[in-house]
Coordinates of C-alpha atoms in Angstrom, one line a residue:
Chain A
X218 CA 0.0 0.0 0.0
X219 CA 2.8 2.4 0.9
X220 CA 4.5 1.5 -2.4
X221 CA 1.4 2.6 -4.3
X222 CA 1.1 5.8 -2.2
X223 CA 4.7 6.8 -2.8
X224 CA 4.4 6.0 -6.5
X225 CA 1.2 8.2 -6.6
X226 CA 3.1 11.0 -5.0
X227 CA 6.1 10.6 -7.3
X228 CA 3.7 10.6 -10.3
X229 CA 2.2 13.8 -9.1
X230 CA 5.6 15.5 -8.6
X231 CA 6.6 14.3 -12.2
X232 CA 3.3 15.4 -13.7
X233 CA 2.6 18.2 -16.1
X234 CA 0.2 19.7 -13.7
X235 CA 2.7 20.2 -10.9
X236 CA 5.3 21.5 -13.4
X237 CA 2.8 24.0 -14.8
X238 CA 1.7 25.0 -11.3
X239 CA 5.2 25.9 -10.3
X240 CA 5.7 28.1 -13.3
X241 CA 2.5 30.2 -12.9
X242 CA 3.0 32.9 -10.1
X243 CA -0.6 34.1 -10.4
X244 CA -2.0 30.7 -9.5
X245 CA 0.5 30.2 -6.7
X246 CA -0.6 33.5 -5.2
X247 CA -4.3 32.7 -5.7
X248 CA -3.8 29.3 -4.0
X249 CA -2.0 30.8 -1.1
X250 CA -4.6 33.5 -0.5
X251 CA -7.4 30.9 -1.0
X252 CA -5.7 28.6 1.5
X253 CA -5.3 31.4 4.0
X254 CA -8.9 32.4 3.8
X255 CA -10.1 28.7 4.0
X256 CA -7.8 27.8 6.9
X257 CA -8.6 31.0 8.8
X258 CA -12.3 30.4 8.6
X259 CA -12.0 26.6 9.2
X260 CA -10.0 27.3 12.4
X261 CA -11.9 30.6 13.2
X262 CA -12.3 29.7 16.9
X263 CA -8.5 29.6 17.2
X264 CA -7.6 32.6 15.2
X265 CA -10.5 35.0 15.6
X266 CA -9.8 37.8 18.1
X267 CA -13.5 37.7 19.3
X268 CA -16.4 35.3 19.2
X269 CA -19.3 37.1 17.4
X270 CA -21.7 34.4 18.7
X271 CA -20.8 34.8 22.4
X272 CA -23.4 37.3 23.6
X273 CA -21.5 37.8 26.9
X274 CA -18.5 39.4 25.1
X275 CA -20.6 41.6 23.0
X276 CA -21.1 45.2 24.1
X277 CA -23.5 47.5 22.4
X278 CA -21.4 50.5 23.3
X279 CA -18.7 49.1 21.0
X280 CA -21.1 49.3 18.1
X281 CA -20.0 51.2 14.9
X282 CA -16.3 51.4 16.0
X283 CA -14.4 52.3 12.9
X284 CA -11.3 50.3 11.8
X285 CA -8.2 50.5 14.1
X286 CA -6.2 52.9 11.9
X287 CA -8.9 55.5 12.0
X288 CA -8.8 58.0 14.9
X289 CA -11.9 56.8 16.7
X290 CA -10.9 53.1 16.2
X291 CA -9.9 50.7 18.9
X292 CA -6.9 48.4 18.6
X293 CA -8.9 45.3 19.7
X294 CA -11.3 45.8 16.7
X295 CA -8.9 45.7 13.7
X296 CA -11.6 46.1 11.0
X297 CA -14.1 47.9 13.3
X298 CA -17.5 46.6 14.5
X299 CA -21.0 46.4 13.2
X300 CA -24.3 47.7 14.5
X301 CA -24.3 45.2 17.4
X302 CA -20.7 45.7 18.4
X303 CA -19.5 42.5 16.7
X304 CA -15.9 42.6 15.6
X305 CA -16.0 42.7 11.7
X306 CA -12.8 40.6 11.3
X307 CA -14.0 37.8 13.5
X308 CA -17.4 37.8 11.9
X309 CA -15.8 37.6 8.5
X310 CA -13.8 34.6 9.6
X311 CA -16.9 32.9 11.1
X312 CA -19.1 34.1 8.2
X313 CA -16.9 32.8 5.4
X314 CA -17.0 29.5 7.3
X315 CA -20.7 29.2 6.6
X316 CA -20.2 30.5 3.1
X317 CA -17.5 27.9 2.4
X318 CA -19.5 25.0 3.9
X319 CA -22.6 25.9 1.9
X320 CA -20.5 26.4 -1.3
X321 CA -18.6 23.1 -1.0
X322 CA -21.6 21.1 0.2
X323 CA -23.8 22.4 -2.6
X324 CA -21.1 21.7 -5.2
X325 CA -20.6 18.2 -3.8
X326 CA -24.3 17.5 -3.8
X327 CA -24.9 18.8 -7.3
X328 CA -21.8 16.9 -8.5
X329 CA -23.2 13.6 -7.1
X330 CA -26.6 14.1 -8.6
X331 CA -25.3 15.5 -11.9
X332 CA -22.7 12.8 -12.5
X333 CA -25.1 10.0 -11.7
X334 CA -27.8 11.3 -14.0
X335 CA -25.2 12.1 -16.7
X336 CA -23.7 8.6 -16.6
X337 CA -27.1 7.0 -16.7
X338 CA -28.2 9.3 -19.5
X339 CA -25.1 8.8 -21.6
X340 CA -24.7 5.1 -21.0
X341 CA -28.2 3.8 -21.5
X342 CA -29.4 6.4 -24.0
X343 CA -32.9 6.1 -25.4
X344 CA -36.0 7.4 -23.8
X345 CA -34.4 7.7 -20.3
X346 CA -31.7 9.9 -21.8
X347 CA -34.2 12.0 -23.7
X348 CA -36.3 12.5 -20.5
X349 CA -33.3 13.5 -18.3
X350 CA -31.9 15.9 -20.9
X351 CA -35.3 17.6 -21.5
X352 CA -35.7 18.2 -17.8
X353 CA -32.2 19.6 -17.8
X354 CA -33.0 21.8 -20.8
X355 CA -36.1 23.1 -19.0
X356 CA -34.2 23.9 -15.9
X357 CA -31.4 25.6 -17.8
X358 CA -33.9 28.1 -19.2
X359 CA -34.4 29.5 -15.7
X360 CA -31.6 31.5 -14.1
X361 CA -30.0 29.5 -11.3
X362 CA -30.6 32.2 -8.7
X363 CA -34.3 32.1 -9.5
X364 CA -34.5 28.4 -8.9
X365 CA -32.6 28.7 -5.6
X366 CA -34.9 31.6 -4.6
X367 CA -37.9 29.5 -5.4
X368 CA -36.8 26.5 -3.4
X369 CA -35.8 28.4 -0.3
X370 CA -39.0 30.5 -0.6
X371 CA -41.1 27.3 -0.6
X372 CA -39.1 25.8 2.2
X373 CA -39.8 28.9 4.3
X374 CA -43.5 28.4 4.0
X375 CA -43.4 24.6 4.4
X376 CA -41.1 24.4 7.4
X377 CA -42.4 25.6 10.7
X378 CA -41.0 28.9 12.0
X379 CA -39.3 27.5 15.1
X380 CA -37.1 25.2 13.0
X381 CA -36.1 27.8 10.4
X382 CA -32.7 28.5 11.9
X383 CA -31.6 24.9 12.2
X384 CA -32.6 23.8 8.7
X385 CA -31.7 27.0 7.0
X386 CA -28.2 25.8 6.0
X387 CA -29.6 22.5 4.5
X388 CA -32.3 24.3 2.6
X389 CA -29.6 26.6 1.2
X390 CA -27.3 23.8 0.2
X391 CA -30.2 21.9 -1.5
X392 CA -31.4 25.0 -3.2
X393 CA -28.0 25.8 -4.7
X394 CA -27.3 22.2 -5.6
X395 CA -30.6 21.8 -7.3
X396 CA -29.8 24.8 -9.6
X397 CA -26.4 23.5 -10.5
X398 CA -26.6 19.8 -11.3
X399 CA -27.5 20.4 -15.0
X400 CA -23.9 21.5 -15.9
X401 CA -22.5 18.3 -14.5
X402 CA -25.1 16.1 -16.1
X403 CA -24.5 17.5 -19.5
X404 CA -20.7 17.4 -19.3
X405 CA -20.7 13.8 -18.0
X406 CA -23.3 12.7 -20.5
X407 CA -21.2 14.1 -23.4
X408 CA -18.0 12.4 -22.2
X409 CA -19.9 9.2 -21.5
X410 CA -21.2 9.0 -25.0
X411 CA -17.6 9.0 -26.2
X412 CA -16.3 6.6 -23.6
X413 CA -19.2 4.1 -23.9
X414 CA -18.0 3.1 -27.4
X415 CA -14.4 2.6 -26.5
X416 CA -13.1 -0.9 -26.5
X417 CA -12.3 -1.0 -22.8
X418 CA -15.9 -0.6 -22.0
X419 CA -16.8 -3.4 -24.4
X420 CA -14.1 -5.5 -22.8
X421 CA -15.7 -5.0 -19.5
X422 CA -19.1 -6.1 -21.0
X423 CA -17.5 -9.2 -22.4
X424 CA -16.0 -10.0 -19.0
X425 CA -19.6 -9.8 -17.7
X426 CA -19.7 -6.7 -15.5
X427 CA -23.1 -5.1 -14.9
X428 CA -23.9 -1.7 -16.4
X429 CA -23.7 0.1 -13.0
X430 CA -20.3 -1.3 -12.3
X431 CA -19.1 -0.3 -15.8
X432 CA -20.5 3.2 -15.3
X433 CA -18.9 3.9 -12.0
X434 CA -15.7 1.8 -12.1
X435 CA -14.7 2.2 -15.8
X436 CA -16.4 5.3 -17.3
X437 CA -16.5 7.6 -14.3
X438 CA -12.7 7.9 -13.7
X439 CA -12.3 8.7 -17.4
X440 CA -14.9 11.5 -17.4
X441 CA -13.9 13.1 -14.1
X442 CA -11.3 15.6 -15.6
X443 CA -13.7 18.2 -17.0
X444 CA -16.0 17.7 -14.0
X445 CA -13.3 18.7 -11.6
X446 CA -12.7 21.9 -13.5
X447 CA -16.4 22.6 -13.6
X448 CA -16.6 21.9 -9.8
X449 CA -13.8 24.3 -9.0
X450 CA -15.5 27.1 -10.9
X451 CA -18.9 26.2 -9.5
X452 CA -17.6 26.6 -5.9
X453 CA -17.1 30.3 -6.7
X454 CA -20.6 30.6 -8.2
X455 CA -22.2 28.7 -5.3
X456 CA -20.6 31.0 -2.7
X457 CA -21.9 34.1 -4.7
X458 CA -25.3 32.5 -4.9
X459 CA -25.3 31.9 -1.2
X460 CA -24.3 35.5 -0.6
X461 CA -27.0 36.7 -2.9
X462 CA -29.7 34.7 -1.2
X463 CA -28.5 35.7 2.3
X464 CA -28.4 39.3 1.0
X465 CA -31.9 39.0 -0.1
X466 CA -32.9 37.7 3.3
X467 CA -33.8 34.2 2.3
X468 CA -30.5 32.6 3.1
X469 CA -28.9 32.1 6.5
X470 CA -30.6 33.6 9.6
X471 CA -29.1 36.7 11.3
X472 CA -27.9 34.6 14.2
X473 CA -25.5 32.7 11.9
X474 CA -24.0 35.4 9.8
X475 CA -22.4 34.6 6.4
X476 CA -20.7 37.0 4.1
X477 CA -24.0 37.7 2.4
X478 CA -25.8 38.6 5.6
X479 CA -22.9 40.8 6.6
X480 CA -23.1 42.7 3.3
X481 CA -26.8 43.1 3.7
X482 CA -26.4 44.6 7.2
X483 CA -23.6 46.7 6.0
X484 CA -25.7 48.0 3.1
X485 CA -28.0 49.7 5.6
X486 CA -25.2 51.8 7.0
X487 CA -23.2 52.5 3.9
X488 CA -24.8 55.9 3.4
X489 CA -24.5 56.9 7.1
X490 CA -20.8 56.7 6.9
X491 CA -20.1 53.3 8.5
X492 CA -18.6 51.9 5.3
X493 CA -16.4 49.2 6.9
X494 CA -19.4 47.0 7.8
X495 CA -20.0 46.5 4.1
X496 CA -16.6 46.9 2.6
X497 CA -14.6 44.3 4.4
X498 CA -17.0 41.3 4.0
X499 CA -17.5 42.4 0.4
X500 CA -13.7 42.4 -0.1
X501 CA -13.4 39.0 1.6
X502 CA -16.0 37.6 -0.7
X503 CA -14.4 39.1 -3.9
X504 CA -10.9 37.8 -2.9
X505 CA -12.2 34.3 -2.0
X506 CA -14.2 33.9 -5.2
X507 CA -11.5 35.4 -7.4
X508 CA -8.8 33.1 -6.1
X509 CA -11.0 30.0 -6.5
X510 CA -11.9 31.1 -10.0
X511 CA -8.3 31.7 -10.9
X512 CA -7.5 28.2 -9.8
X513 CA -10.4 26.8 -11.7
X514 CA -9.5 28.7 -14.9
X515 CA -5.9 27.6 -14.6
X516 CA -7.0 24.0 -14.0
X517 CA -9.1 24.1 -17.2
X518 CA -6.2 25.2 -19.2
X519 CA -3.8 22.8 -17.5
X520 CA -6.0 19.8 -18.1
X521 CA -6.9 20.7 -21.7
X522 CA -4.8 18.5 -23.9
X523 CA -5.3 20.9 -26.9
X524 CA -3.5 23.7 -25.1
X525 CA -0.5 21.5 -24.1
Chain B
X139 CA -11.3 -35.9 -39.7
X140 CA -14.7 -37.1 -38.7
X141 CA -16.9 -34.6 -37.0
X142 CA -18.3 -35.6 -33.6
X143 CA -21.0 -33.5 -32.2
X144 CA -19.3 -33.3 -28.8
X145 CA -16.2 -31.9 -30.6
X146 CA -18.1 -28.8 -31.7
X147 CA -17.5 -25.9 -29.3
X148 CA -19.3 -23.2 -31.1
X149 CA -22.1 -23.4 -33.6
X150 CA -23.5 -20.3 -35.3
X151 CA -26.7 -20.9 -37.3
X152 CA -27.9 -18.3 -39.8
X153 CA -27.2 -15.3 -37.7
X154 CA -28.0 -11.8 -38.9
X155 CA -27.5 -8.4 -37.6
X156 CA -29.4 -5.4 -38.9
X157 CA -28.6 -1.8 -37.9
X158 CA -31.3 0.9 -38.3
X159 CA -29.4 3.7 -39.8
X160 CA -32.4 5.8 -40.9
X161 CA -32.7 9.4 -40.2
X162 CA -34.8 10.7 -37.3
X163 CA -38.6 10.2 -37.8
X164 CA -39.2 13.9 -38.5
X165 CA -36.6 14.1 -41.3
X166 CA -38.0 10.9 -42.8
X167 CA -41.4 12.4 -43.0
X168 CA -40.3 15.7 -44.4
X169 CA -37.9 14.2 -46.9
X170 CA -40.2 11.3 -47.7
X171 CA -37.6 8.7 -47.1
X172 CA -38.0 5.1 -46.2
X173 CA -36.4 3.5 -43.2
X174 CA -32.8 2.5 -44.0
X175 CA -31.7 -0.9 -42.7
X176 CA -28.0 -1.9 -42.9
X177 CA -27.6 -5.6 -43.1
X178 CA -24.2 -5.9 -41.5
X179 CA -24.4 -9.7 -41.2
X180 CA -26.9 -11.5 -43.3
X181 CA -27.3 -15.2 -42.6
X182 CA -23.9 -16.6 -41.5
X183 CA -23.4 -20.1 -40.3
X184 CA -20.3 -21.9 -39.2
X185 CA -19.0 -24.3 -36.6
X186 CA -15.8 -24.2 -34.6
X187 CA -14.3 -27.4 -33.2
X188 CA -12.5 -27.6 -30.0
X189 CA -8.8 -26.6 -30.2
X190 CA -9.0 -25.2 -33.8
X191 CA -8.8 -21.7 -35.1
X192 CA -11.4 -20.4 -37.5
X193 CA -10.4 -17.2 -39.2
X194 CA -12.9 -14.9 -40.8
X195 CA -11.4 -12.7 -43.6
X196 CA -12.8 -10.1 -45.8
X197 CA -12.6 -6.5 -46.9
X198 CA -13.5 -3.6 -44.6
X199 CA -17.2 -3.4 -43.9
X200 CA -17.9 -7.1 -44.8
X201 CA -19.3 -7.7 -41.3
X202 CA -16.5 -9.8 -39.9
X203 CA -16.1 -7.7 -36.7
X204 CA -19.9 -7.7 -36.3
X205 CA -19.8 -11.5 -36.3
X206 CA -17.2 -11.4 -33.5
X207 CA -19.3 -9.0 -31.5
X208 CA -22.4 -11.1 -32.0
X209 CA -20.6 -14.2 -30.8
X210 CA -19.4 -12.4 -27.7
X211 CA -22.8 -11.0 -26.9
X212 CA -21.9 -7.4 -27.4
X213 CA -24.7 -7.2 -30.0
X214 CA -28.0 -9.1 -30.0
X215 CA -28.5 -11.0 -33.2
X216 CA -31.5 -9.9 -35.3
X217 CA -32.0 -13.5 -36.3
X218 CA -30.4 -16.9 -35.9
X219 CA -28.8 -18.6 -32.9
X220 CA -25.4 -19.0 -31.3
X221 CA -24.8 -22.3 -29.6
X222 CA -21.9 -22.5 -27.3
X223 CA -21.0 -25.9 -26.0
X224 CA -24.6 -27.1 -26.8
X225 CA -26.2 -24.2 -24.9
X226 CA -28.2 -21.8 -27.0
X227 CA -27.2 -18.3 -25.8
X228 CA -30.6 -16.8 -26.6
X229 CA -32.4 -19.3 -24.3
X230 CA -29.9 -19.2 -21.5
X231 CA -30.8 -17.4 -18.3
X232 CA -28.7 -14.5 -16.9
X233 CA -26.8 -16.8 -14.5
X234 CA -26.1 -19.3 -17.2
X235 CA -24.8 -16.5 -19.5
X236 CA -22.6 -15.3 -16.7
X237 CA -21.2 -18.8 -16.3
X238 CA -20.6 -19.0 -20.1
X239 CA -18.9 -15.6 -20.2
X240 CA -16.2 -17.0 -17.9
X241 CA -15.5 -19.6 -20.7
X242 CA -15.1 -17.1 -23.6
X243 CA -13.2 -13.9 -23.8
X244 CA -12.4 -11.4 -26.4
X245 CA -9.2 -9.7 -27.6
X246 CA -9.7 -6.3 -29.2
X247 CA -8.2 -4.6 -32.2
X248 CA -6.9 -1.4 -30.7
X249 CA -4.6 -2.0 -27.8
X250 CA -4.6 1.7 -27.1
X251 CA -8.4 1.8 -26.5
X252 CA -9.1 -1.7 -25.0
X253 CA -7.4 -1.0 -21.6
X254 CA -8.9 1.5 -19.2
X255 CA -6.3 4.3 -19.1
X256 CA -7.0 5.0 -15.4
X257 CA -6.5 1.5 -14.1
X258 CA -3.3 -0.1 -13.2
X259 CA -2.4 -3.2 -15.2
X260 CA -2.7 -5.5 -12.2
X261 CA -6.3 -4.3 -11.6
X262 CA -7.1 -4.7 -15.4
X263 CA -5.9 -8.3 -15.5
X264 CA -7.6 -9.1 -12.1
X265 CA -11.0 -7.8 -13.2
X266 CA -12.3 -11.1 -14.7
X267 CA -10.9 -13.0 -11.6
X268 CA -12.9 -10.8 -9.3
X269 CA -16.1 -10.6 -11.4
X270 CA -16.3 -14.3 -11.7
X271 CA -15.1 -14.9 -8.1
X272 CA -12.3 -17.1 -9.3
X273 CA -9.9 -15.6 -6.8
X274 CA -11.1 -13.5 -3.9
X275 CA -8.3 -13.0 -1.5
X276 CA -5.8 -10.3 -2.5
X277 CA -2.8 -12.6 -2.2
X278 CA -4.5 -15.2 -4.5
X279 CA -5.3 -12.5 -7.0
X280 CA -1.8 -11.1 -7.0
X281 CA -0.3 -14.5 -7.4
X282 CA -2.5 -15.3 -10.4
X283 CA -1.9 -11.9 -12.0
X284 CA 1.9 -12.3 -11.6
X285 CA 1.7 -15.8 -13.2
X286 CA -0.4 -14.4 -16.1
X287 CA 2.0 -11.5 -16.7
X288 CA 4.9 -14.0 -16.9
X289 CA 3.0 -16.2 -19.2
X290 CA 2.5 -13.5 -21.7
X291 CA 6.1 -12.4 -21.5
X292 CA 5.9 -9.4 -19.2
X293 CA 7.2 -8.9 -15.7
X294 CA 5.2 -9.2 -12.5
X295 CA 6.5 -5.7 -11.7
X296 CA 4.5 -4.4 -14.6
X297 CA 1.3 -4.9 -12.5
X298 CA 1.9 -1.6 -10.8
X299 CA 2.1 0.4 -14.0
X300 CA -0.5 2.2 -16.1
X301 CA -1.3 1.2 -19.7
X302 CA 0.2 4.3 -21.2
X303 CA 3.6 3.2 -20.0
X304 CA 3.6 0.3 -22.5
X305 CA 4.1 -0.1 -26.2
X306 CA 1.4 -1.4 -28.5
X307 CA 2.7 -4.9 -28.5
X308 CA 3.0 -5.0 -24.7
X309 CA -0.5 -3.7 -24.3
X310 CA -1.8 -6.4 -26.6
X311 CA 0.0 -8.9 -24.3
X312 CA -1.8 -7.3 -21.3
X313 CA -5.1 -7.7 -23.2
X314 CA -4.3 -11.4 -23.8
X315 CA -3.4 -11.8 -20.1
X316 CA -6.7 -10.3 -19.1
X317 CA -8.6 -12.5 -21.6
X318 CA -6.8 -15.6 -20.2
X319 CA -7.3 -14.8 -16.5
X320 CA -10.7 -16.5 -16.3
X321 CA -9.3 -19.7 -17.8
X322 CA -11.5 -19.5 -20.9
X323 CA -11.7 -22.2 -23.6
X324 CA -12.7 -19.9 -26.4
X325 CA -11.1 -16.6 -27.5
X326 CA -12.6 -14.2 -30.0
X327 CA -9.8 -12.1 -31.5
X328 CA -11.0 -9.1 -33.4
X329 CA -8.0 -8.1 -35.6
X330 CA -5.6 -8.4 -32.6
X331 CA -2.5 -7.6 -34.7
X332 CA -3.7 -5.1 -37.2
X333 CA -2.7 -2.1 -35.1
X334 CA 0.8 -3.5 -34.5
X335 CA 4.2 -3.4 -36.3
X336 CA 4.9 -6.3 -38.5
X337 CA 7.7 -7.5 -36.2
X338 CA 5.5 -7.3 -33.2
X339 CA 2.6 -9.0 -35.1
X340 CA 4.7 -12.1 -35.4
X341 CA 5.5 -12.1 -31.6
X342 CA 1.9 -11.8 -30.7
X343 CA 0.8 -14.5 -33.2
X344 CA 3.4 -16.9 -31.9
X345 CA 2.4 -16.1 -28.3
X346 CA -1.2 -16.9 -29.2
X347 CA -0.2 -20.1 -30.9
X348 CA 1.9 -21.1 -27.9
X349 CA -1.0 -20.4 -25.5
X350 CA -3.4 -22.3 -27.7
X351 CA -1.1 -25.4 -27.5
X352 CA -0.6 -25.0 -23.8
X353 CA -4.2 -24.4 -22.8
X354 CA -6.1 -26.1 -25.6
X355 CA -7.7 -22.8 -26.6
X356 CA -10.2 -22.4 -29.5
X357 CA -10.0 -19.2 -31.5
X358 CA -12.3 -17.3 -33.6
X359 CA -9.9 -15.0 -35.4
X360 CA -11.0 -12.0 -37.4
X361 CA -8.5 -10.4 -39.8
X362 CA -8.1 -8.8 -43.1
X363 CA -4.5 -9.9 -43.4
X364 CA -4.2 -13.1 -45.3
X365 CA -0.6 -13.7 -44.3
X366 CA -1.6 -13.5 -40.6
X367 CA -4.5 -15.8 -41.3
X368 CA -2.4 -18.4 -43.1
X369 CA 0.0 -18.5 -40.2
X370 CA -2.6 -19.0 -37.4
X371 CA -5.7 -20.7 -38.7
X372 CA -6.9 -24.3 -39.0
X373 CA -9.8 -23.2 -41.2
X374 CA -10.7 -20.0 -43.0
X375 CA -14.0 -18.4 -43.7
X376 CA -14.1 -15.7 -46.4
X377 CA -16.8 -13.1 -46.0
X378 CA -18.3 -10.7 -48.5
X379 CA -20.9 -8.1 -47.8
X380 CA -22.3 -9.8 -44.7
X381 CA -22.2 -13.4 -46.0
X382 CA -19.8 -16.3 -46.0
X383 CA -18.7 -17.1 -49.5
X384 CA -16.3 -19.9 -48.8
X385 CA -15.1 -22.0 -45.8
X386 CA -12.3 -24.5 -46.1
X387 CA -9.1 -25.7 -44.5
X388 CA -6.4 -23.2 -44.5
X389 CA -4.1 -25.3 -46.8
X390 CA -6.9 -25.8 -49.3
X391 CA -8.1 -22.3 -49.4
X392 CA -4.7 -20.9 -50.1
X393 CA -3.7 -23.7 -52.5
X394 CA -6.9 -24.2 -54.3
X395 CA -9.5 -21.4 -53.8
X396 CA -12.9 -22.1 -55.3
X397 CA -14.9 -19.0 -55.0
X398 CA -14.0 -16.3 -57.6
X399 CA -13.7 -13.7 -54.7
X400 CA -11.3 -15.9 -52.8
X401 CA -9.3 -16.3 -55.9
X402 CA -9.2 -12.6 -56.3
X403 CA -8.1 -12.0 -52.7
X404 CA -5.5 -14.7 -53.0
X405 CA -3.9 -13.3 -56.1
X406 CA -3.7 -9.9 -54.4
X407 CA -1.3 -11.2 -51.8
X408 CA 2.1 -9.8 -52.5
X409 CA 4.6 -12.5 -53.1
X410 CA 8.2 -12.5 -54.2
X411 CA 7.6 -15.5 -56.5
X412 CA 4.8 -13.7 -58.2
X413 CA 7.0 -10.9 -59.4
X414 CA 6.4 -10.2 -63.1
X415 CA 3.5 -12.7 -63.3
X416 CA 0.1 -11.7 -64.5
X417 CA -2.4 -11.3 -61.6
X418 CA -6.2 -11.0 -61.5
X419 CA -6.7 -7.5 -60.1
X420 CA -9.5 -7.1 -57.7
X421 CA -11.8 -5.2 -60.0
X422 CA -14.4 -2.7 -58.8
X423 CA -15.4 -1.7 -55.2
X424 CA -17.4 -3.2 -52.5
X425 CA -21.0 -2.2 -53.2
X426 CA -22.9 0.0 -50.7
X427 CA -24.2 -2.4 -48.1
X428 CA -27.4 -0.3 -47.8
X429 CA -28.3 -1.3 -51.3
X430 CA -26.7 -4.7 -51.9
X431 CA -26.8 -6.2 -55.4
X432 CA -29.5 -8.7 -56.0
X433 CA -28.7 -12.4 -56.2
X434 CA -25.1 -13.1 -55.5
X435 CA -23.7 -9.9 -53.8
X436 CA -20.4 -10.5 -55.7
X437 CA -21.8 -10.6 -59.2
X438 CA -21.0 -7.0 -60.3
X439 CA -17.3 -7.8 -59.7
X440 CA -17.3 -11.4 -60.8
X441 CA -15.7 -12.4 -64.1
X442 CA -17.8 -15.6 -64.1
X443 CA -21.2 -13.9 -63.4
X444 CA -24.1 -14.9 -65.6
X445 CA -27.9 -14.5 -65.5
X446 CA -28.6 -16.8 -62.5
X447 CA -26.1 -14.9 -60.3
X448 CA -28.0 -11.7 -60.7
X449 CA -31.3 -13.1 -59.5
X450 CA -30.7 -16.1 -57.3
X451 CA -28.7 -15.9 -54.1
X452 CA -26.2 -18.9 -53.9
X453 CA -26.1 -20.8 -50.6
X454 CA -23.1 -22.5 -49.0
X455 CA -22.9 -26.0 -50.4
X456 CA -20.6 -28.7 -49.1
X457 CA -17.7 -29.5 -51.3
X458 CA -15.9 -32.8 -51.6
X459 CA -12.9 -32.0 -49.4
X460 CA -14.9 -30.7 -46.5
X461 CA -15.0 -27.1 -47.6
X462 CA -18.1 -25.1 -48.4
X463 CA -18.6 -22.7 -51.3
X464 CA -21.4 -20.3 -52.2
X465 CA -21.2 -19.9 -55.9
X466 CA -23.4 -20.9 -58.8
X467 CA -20.4 -21.1 -61.2
X468 CA -18.6 -23.5 -58.9
X469 CA -21.7 -25.6 -58.4
X470 CA -22.3 -25.9 -62.1
X471 CA -18.6 -26.6 -62.6
X472 CA -18.1 -23.7 -65.0
X473 CA -15.0 -22.6 -63.2
X474 CA -11.9 -24.6 -63.9
X475 CA -10.9 -26.0 -60.6
X476 CA -7.3 -25.4 -60.1
X477 CA -5.6 -28.5 -58.7
X478 CA -3.4 -28.1 -55.7
X479 CA 0.2 -27.8 -56.6

């Protein structure tokens, strides 16, 4: 087992991807910034100077403190505080945690659904394929944000008020995932149509493997390349969608701030001079999504055999 | 050789495969076109005895690969039956088919496409072992894979590598190892050497012959290369436009071909001794299989064609030396039979 592992590591270090990665400073910077943001939010309780959820440490008299480098600022609140006296820096750390969880989970869910449907569609073909693809076409004619809005809107009515806060994150994940699976299904279907006719798939059929085993053991590893690129880019979109929904007030509840909720709160005070409440979460969102997108873009080029 | 029924491993009776190549329904209605049916294989029958190699030869598009795929169960025949070791494949239940699959395997044409590029060689070769539960423990599987790799002339260390680390000939060896791993009796080889260098072709063919001797394998060998066919086969079947036109022992078919098409193919083999001699060139082209000629499909290209050939389709008739020919001219003895040299 260790032999296989070291050979995998060696293959990675010898690979084109690693070589190209080392020669592209923009991607290296994007990766480092992305990692810093992800790690600082993942370990927010360790790094954050304050806990925005601990009501005991909040003091309303600290509200609207400007960033530390401005005259009225306090050193303990580096990026200032919001209307409830929460430290903006800490809230960003905790908030991007929720954003990242929602983003990754939504992408994972839509990947699983999209890949499965795409494989079935491409491998079996026929009426099943036509049905799945027409559903996908119909869904594609609506903007993703509209579908997510619809789902979380319906969930709000269906789910009793007292449970809103607990299930909000799952509803959000489901809503974003439901609006994103189509891309995966289409990409996977297209690649599956190509792979299905290759001789290694026919060899597996002669050996006597069942269709599901062929789809997941043989075809899936060979169609995963474009899917990984799509997924990386989709994480950025999913985070933006989450922020948009939270901004519109149908996303996460106010007690569990995300970058979107922070931007919404900040929006109320932008014109009264407390710009930092909006600016810093907004900046964090832009930098996070930008670095993920740069990595995704680079991955697409690096994995594209035609550009090699 | 007297044929015993128990000696027959595979019997193919009048199989046909039609592909629907018509345009979508809406286009057909608007353009007022009929459904288009491509008869890739149209009534082919043959038997293969245990331990022998039957080769199917023919030009591109004559349906020889389709026959291979039908025999392996990759396509469902439109008509006819395939009887493997006196079990009719069409009547067999799913479990029985799974049992039979263990006993026949296939080697594919393109060694670059027939191995999953994301799988290690060891896993590729072990797949039939695991699917048919021949070996279940990891140690047992590894031992068998190592043995198979050695048998086909590779090293057990190669099991850790990926297919792209091998050359075409080595990959074909891996394909053969995979095909052999479930201890099959019958191998369908669909042009296994046509993608390889001539020098490597010989190595692979010799390996296949050695393995046949060692394990008593039976081969159905598909090829368009007559030199390869003469090297490996016991009997040869010549196909033309989805039908068998002649079946005979290898020696006889090369020394004394009966059917005009076989004669044409034979005289097209480049040969040093033939230098300067007059040859019968293969005239004309293969007709469009969508609109095959009436009667004998070969009549537009045949120097011996007459009225009957244009209307009546010739059937395979037994010939005195155990061969079979489908030709009116041969039947009526209008072709001068060349005596074996």
